[in-house]
Amino acid sequence: MQIVSQATTISKGATKLEKTLSKPRIDEWTELRGLAFLAIVLQHSIGEYIYRPDIERPDSVMLGIIYHLTRFGTPTYVFLSAALLFYNFKSRPAAEDARLLGKRFGDIYVPFMIWTAIYWIVARSWSEIPLTAPGWWQSLLREMVIPVSGYHLWFVVMIFQFYILFPLLGRAWSRVKPFFLTENGTGNAVRTGIMLGVAGAAYAVLMHWSYYDMSGWQSGLPRLLQFLLEHRTYIFVMYFFYFVLGAVCASMIRSWREFARRALPWNAVVFLLLFTMMGYMLLQQSGDAINLNISTYLKPSTFLLILSQMLLLYGLLLRPHSAAVPGRFRRMLAWMGKYSFGAYLCHALLLYGVAYFTRSFPLQNLHLAAAGASFVIVACAALALSRLLSLLPGGHWIVGASGQRRRKDASSGGKSQPLRERTASDLN
């Protein structure tokens, strides 16, 4: 009995020590998440105004150019989701993986289902379609797989595929990861560079096929393949390079940070060149009306712009005492990152509300200003609503569990807590 008691004490002590030695929180990830949220709200605000028939050419051109500054938003969410999962990955029994997947379903997919139903109800109400019209339940179930009423909710469908497959992907990466690490745990620059170069080239080819070729592949294919090609933006494979990049960042955080710092000068020049090129292509290919689909995520040139901008912002966030990123602004970004998942879910509904009033206003030569004002209003309101809903009993079913978890961390005395296993509700 004494031996059993001692063994239990040792086991508890080891568990406590393991928690104490958990990996530290990566502050720039939360701040980058806040920037990504702002980019997505600005992107959707621009989309609301740039296609209005009364917009003048100067406003249309300026909105199109600014639009390229927002392209990093959603891919950065993918990158951060992968980074945090790989950062905390530990090989577990299948039963434990199933339990974590169920928890992620509650943290991610249940809020998605609630907001999908809300957007579906609002869309049918505005279209004056009775909620119980024939086929209503088939329509609602279809929204749970291919959301249309909530146009931004496709991201949750896509990223959840990654969560389902992550136990397999995590084990595969843990086997190959030592090949890319040196003896002291830093990244092997040559091997990692070759691996990322090959993966990036393969992804660029995939983006070329997606943008230029895949729409012509559908004829003659089985119906399932036609469906997958038509809805390829919902498939996580179409974003695989950002997952690979997240795995590299998480596994070699010191080397990644050093690379992001050193890349700042030349990457700033690369970003400016790509930004200028993308603006020129948009104006050249749009004709009289600006067509934002020219700058879709799934296009090689957009991929390069996103990659450069993501690395540029990461490097800037590593300079906490620079004038480029003031401390107060960093704290604001961190706060936004805490509640960004719930804000992401609800922001499109708030934008609908703003647009409901602005569509009746004469906005001649004011579309640029209206898009900017809508962006500020919607971003602030969405974050406030996410924070408010997180305070309600059961609020995690609506906006995810991230806000509540962080409040528990804060109640522990203000000390930095170990980085726990988190889900996309912490990231988006």
PDB file of C-alpha atoms in Angstrom, residues 249 282 308 368:
ATOM      1  CA  CYS A 249       6.921  27.709 -37.773  1.00  0.00           C
ATOM      2  CA  LEU A 282      -6.368  44.135 -61.511  1.00  0.00           C
ATOM      3  CA  SER A 308       5.331  37.923 -48.682  1.00  0.00           C
ATOM      4  CA  LEU A 368     -14.420  54.765 -50.426  1.00  0.00           C
TER       5      LEU A 368
END
